[in-house]
mmCIF file of C-alpha atoms in Angstrom:
data_model
loop_
_atom_site.group_PDB
_atom_site.id
_atom_site.type_symbol
_atom_site.label_atom_id
_atom_site.label_comp_id
_atom_site.label_asym_id
_atom_site.label_seq_id
_atom_site.Cartn_x
_atom_site.Cartn_y
_atom_site.Cartn_z
ATOM 1 C CA MET J 2 3.226 -13.071 -28.128
ATOM 2 C CA THR J 3 1.352 -14.051 -25.071
ATOM 3 C CA ASP J 4 -2.201 -13.590 -24.049
ATOM 4 C CA ARG J 5 -2.270 -11.753 -21.031
ATOM 5 C CA SER J 6 -5.706 -13.585 -19.947
ATOM 6 C CA ARG J 7 -3.596 -17.041 -19.821
ATOM 7 C CA PRO J 8 -6.468 -18.747 -21.343
ATOM 8 C CA GLU J 9 -4.815 -22.273 -20.669
ATOM 9 C CA LEU J 10 -5.290 -21.644 -17.163
ATOM 10 C CA ASP J 11 -7.800 -23.523 -14.876
ATOM 11 C CA ASP J 12 -10.644 -20.922 -14.033
ATOM 12 C CA THR J 13 -9.859 -21.809 -10.147
ATOM 13 C CA THR J 14 -6.126 -20.925 -10.525
ATOM 14 C CA VAL J 15 -6.899 -17.729 -12.452
ATOM 15 C CA GLU J 16 -9.687 -17.253 -9.452
ATOM 16 C CA ALA J 17 -7.144 -17.926 -7.319
ATOM 17 C CA LEU J 18 -4.331 -15.929 -8.478
ATOM 18 C CA GLY J 19 -7.211 -12.791 -8.750
ATOM 19 C CA LYS J 20 -7.665 -12.786 -5.018
ATOM 20 C CA LEU J 21 -4.382 -12.938 -4.215
ATOM 21 C CA SER J 22 -4.003 -10.123 -6.644
ATOM 22 C CA GLU J 23 -6.629 -8.391 -4.694
ATOM 23 C CA ALA J 24 -5.122 -8.691 -1.353
ATOM 24 C CA LEU J 25 -1.886 -7.637 -2.144
ATOM 25 C CA GLU J 26 -3.562 -4.199 -3.389
ATOM 26 C CA THR J 27 -5.355 -3.989 -0.306
ATOM 27 C CA VAL J 28 -1.986 -3.988 1.707
ATOM 28 C CA GLU J 29 -0.688 -1.619 -0.686
ATOM 29 C CA GLN J 30 -3.824 0.518 0.039
ATOM 30 C CA ALA J 31 -3.022 -0.121 4.027
ATOM 31 C CA ARG J 32 1.010 0.389 3.002
ATOM 32 C CA GLY J 33 -0.647 4.084 1.796
ATOM 33 C CA PHE J 34 -2.470 4.930 5.244
ATOM 34 C CA LEU J 35 0.433 3.907 7.270
ATOM 35 C CA TYR J 36 2.430 6.039 5.698
ATOM 36 C CA ALA J 37 -0.734 8.644 5.878
ATOM 37 C CA PHE J 38 -0.380 8.015 9.449
ATOM 38 C CA HIS J 39 3.039 8.646 10.048
ATOM 39 C CA GLN J 40 3.213 11.776 7.864
ATOM 40 C CA LEU J 41 0.014 13.501 9.700
ATOM 41 C CA SER J 42 2.222 12.495 13.306
ATOM 42 C CA GLY J 43 4.818 13.373 12.583
ATOM 43 C CA LYS J 44 2.702 16.794 11.301
ATOM 44 C CA ALA J 45 1.336 16.489 14.491
ATOM 45 C CA ASP J 46 4.397 16.889 16.821
ATOM 46 C CA ILE J 47 5.675 19.782 14.617
ATOM 47 C CA LEU J 48 2.301 21.736 14.780
ATOM 48 C CA LEU J 49 2.443 20.517 18.799
ATOM 49 C CA GLY J 50 6.415 22.502 19.193
ATOM 50 C CA GLU J 51 4.727 25.096 17.401
ATOM 51 C CA SER J 52 1.776 25.704 20.011
ATOM 52 C CA LEU J 53 4.493 25.775 22.934
ATOM 53 C CA GLU J 54 5.839 29.372 22.549
ATOM 54 C CA SER J 55 2.377 30.574 22.446
ATOM 55 C CA PHE J 56 1.433 28.894 25.146
ATOM 56 C CA ARG J 57 4.463 30.642 26.942
ATOM 57 C CA GLU J 58 3.966 33.565 25.596
ATOM 58 C CA ALA J 59 0.108 33.679 26.535
ATOM 59 C CA GLY J 60 1.549 32.685 30.591
ATOM 60 C CA ALA J 61 0.842 29.090 30.389
ATOM 61 C CA THR J 62 4.440 27.783 30.622
ATOM 62 C CA ALA J 63 4.000 24.984 32.609
ATOM 63 C CA LEU J 64 1.228 23.518 30.673
ATOM 64 C CA ALA J 65 3.863 24.466 27.387
ATOM 65 C CA ASP J 66 6.817 23.203 29.818
ATOM 66 C CA ASP J 67 4.635 19.500 30.393
ATOM 67 C CA LEU J 68 3.911 19.917 26.745
ATOM 68 C CA GLU J 69 7.642 19.595 25.555
ATOM 69 C CA ARG J 70 8.535 17.119 28.414
ATOM 70 C CA ASP J 71 5.834 14.080 28.161
ATOM 71 C CA LEU J 72 4.544 14.993 24.930
ATOM 72 C CA LEU J 73 6.568 16.313 21.766
ATOM 73 C CA GLY J 74 9.104 13.988 19.978
ATOM 74 C CA ARG J 75 7.422 10.318 21.782
ATOM 75 C CA ASN J 76 7.242 7.971 20.304
ATOM 76 C CA VAL J 77 3.833 6.057 19.601
ATOM 77 C CA VAL J 78 4.407 3.036 20.251
ATOM 78 C CA ALA J 79 6.732 2.075 22.745
ATOM 79 C CA ASP J 80 10.346 2.299 20.988
ATOM 80 C CA ARG J 81 8.952 3.078 17.769
ATOM 81 C CA TRP J 82 8.319 6.268 15.901
ATOM 82 C CA THR J 83 5.842 6.688 12.601
ATOM 83 C CA PHE J 84 8.973 6.172 10.244
ATOM 84 C CA GLN J 85 10.170 2.808 12.739
ATOM 85 C CA LEU J 86 6.603 1.321 11.920
ATOM 86 C CA VAL J 87 6.522 1.883 8.209
ATOM 87 C CA GLU J 88 10.017 0.633 7.675
ATOM 88 C CA ASP J 89 9.095 -2.741 10.125
ATOM 89 C CA TYR J 90 5.970 -2.968 8.545
ATOM 90 C CA ASP J 91 7.962 -2.702 4.607
ATOM 91 C CA ALA J 92 10.816 -4.971 5.807
ATOM 92 C CA GLY J 93 8.140 -7.781 7.128
ATOM 93 C CA TYR J 94 4.796 -8.200 6.268
ATOM 94 C CA TRP J 95 5.189 -5.782 2.934
ATOM 95 C CA SER J 96 8.069 -7.610 1.129
ATOM 96 C CA THR J 97 6.786 -10.946 2.679
ATOM 97 C CA PHE J 98 3.468 -10.585 0.908
ATOM 98 C CA ARG J 99 5.216 -9.157 -3.173
ATOM 99 C CA ASP J 100 7.621 -12.271 -2.609
ATOM 100 C CA PHE J 101 4.398 -14.254 -2.164
ATOM 101 C CA ASP J 102 2.472 -12.624 -4.799
ATOM 102 C CA ALA J 103 5.918 -12.635 -7.533
ATOM 103 C CA ARG J 104 6.302 -16.839 -6.365
ATOM 104 C CA ALA J 105 2.413 -17.231 -7.417
ATOM 105 C CA ARG J 106 2.899 -14.908 -10.640
ATOM 106 C CA ASP J 107 6.378 -17.072 -11.866
ATOM 107 C CA GLU J 108 5.295 -20.450 -11.020
ATOM 108 C CA LEU J 109 1.166 -20.436 -12.019
ATOM 109 C CA ALA J 110 1.008 -17.792 -14.742
ATOM 110 C CA GLY J 111 4.357 -17.174 -16.337
ATOM 111 C CA GLY J 112 5.027 -14.295 -14.856
ATOM 112 C CA ASP J 113 1.765 -12.110 -15.821
ATOM 113 C CA ARG J 114 -0.223 -10.011 -13.386
ATOM 114 C CA HIS J 115 -3.931 -9.293 -13.162
ATOM 115 C CA VAL J 116 -4.628 -12.468 -15.304
ATOM 116 C CA LEU J 117 -8.775 -12.084 -13.859
ATOM 117 C CA GLU J 118 -8.793 -8.725 -15.014
ATOM 118 C CA ALA J 119 -7.685 -9.728 -18.515
ATOM 119 C CA ARG J 120 -9.999 -11.961 -18.302
ATOM 120 C CA MET J 121 -12.841 -10.148 -17.544
ATOM 121 C CA LYS J 122 -11.540 -7.439 -19.732
ATOM 122 C CA GLN J 123 -12.012 -10.098 -22.453
ATOM 123 C CA ARG J 124 -14.943 -11.350 -21.730
ATOM 124 C CA GLU J 125 -16.711 -7.078 -21.711
ATOM 125 C CA ARG J 126 -14.743 -5.612 -24.866
ATOM 126 C CA THR J 127 -17.427 -4.993 -28.000
ATOM 127 C CA PRO J 128 -14.914 -6.498 -30.296
ATOM 128 C CA GLY J 129 -13.967 -3.908 -33.689
ATOM 129 C CA HIS J 130 -15.297 -1.248 -31.296
ATOM 130 C CA PRO J 131 -12.952 1.086 -30.797
ATOM 131 C CA ARG J 132 -11.520 1.875 -27.372
ATOM 132 C CA HIS J 133 -12.496 -1.809 -26.214
ATOM 133 C CA GLU J 134 -9.196 -3.100 -28.042
ATOM 134 C CA ALA J 135 -7.638 -6.478 -26.508
ATOM 135 C CA GLY J 136 -3.627 -5.461 -26.141
ATOM 136 C CA PRO J 137 -1.188 -4.674 -25.821
ATOM 137 C CA ALA J 138 -0.147 -8.169 -25.539
ATOM 138 C CA LEU J 139 2.566 -9.441 -23.763
ATOM 139 C CA GLU J 140 5.764 -10.194 -25.207
ATOM 140 C CA ASP J 141 7.263 -13.953 -25.267
#
């Protein structure tokens, strides 16, 4: 069994791994916001499309025609719909970030994740107190 807190690692290495892990968690949050942006933009486009018939029924056909021609289905940035932004982010920045995080963990901590947090848990637990157990340990 391996102690997830990796006592053999120096504090500086553990701190660096912790900062990298925190940075990756922030990237994961950004990715979630990007997905939300994608979904909300898509929903807005659907609602815009639904508004066109109402504008036409209200006699605002010129406005409906302009909205349909100039806004409905429009790229959010040049040459890109939102799903393409998500795909580009995933294929580039996000996957590269994850690869470096895995490399750092593999090279420095035997692949273990959250070594900094494991040390914090070890420091803050009350030995013998229910729900303060150290486990589970990792398999070698």
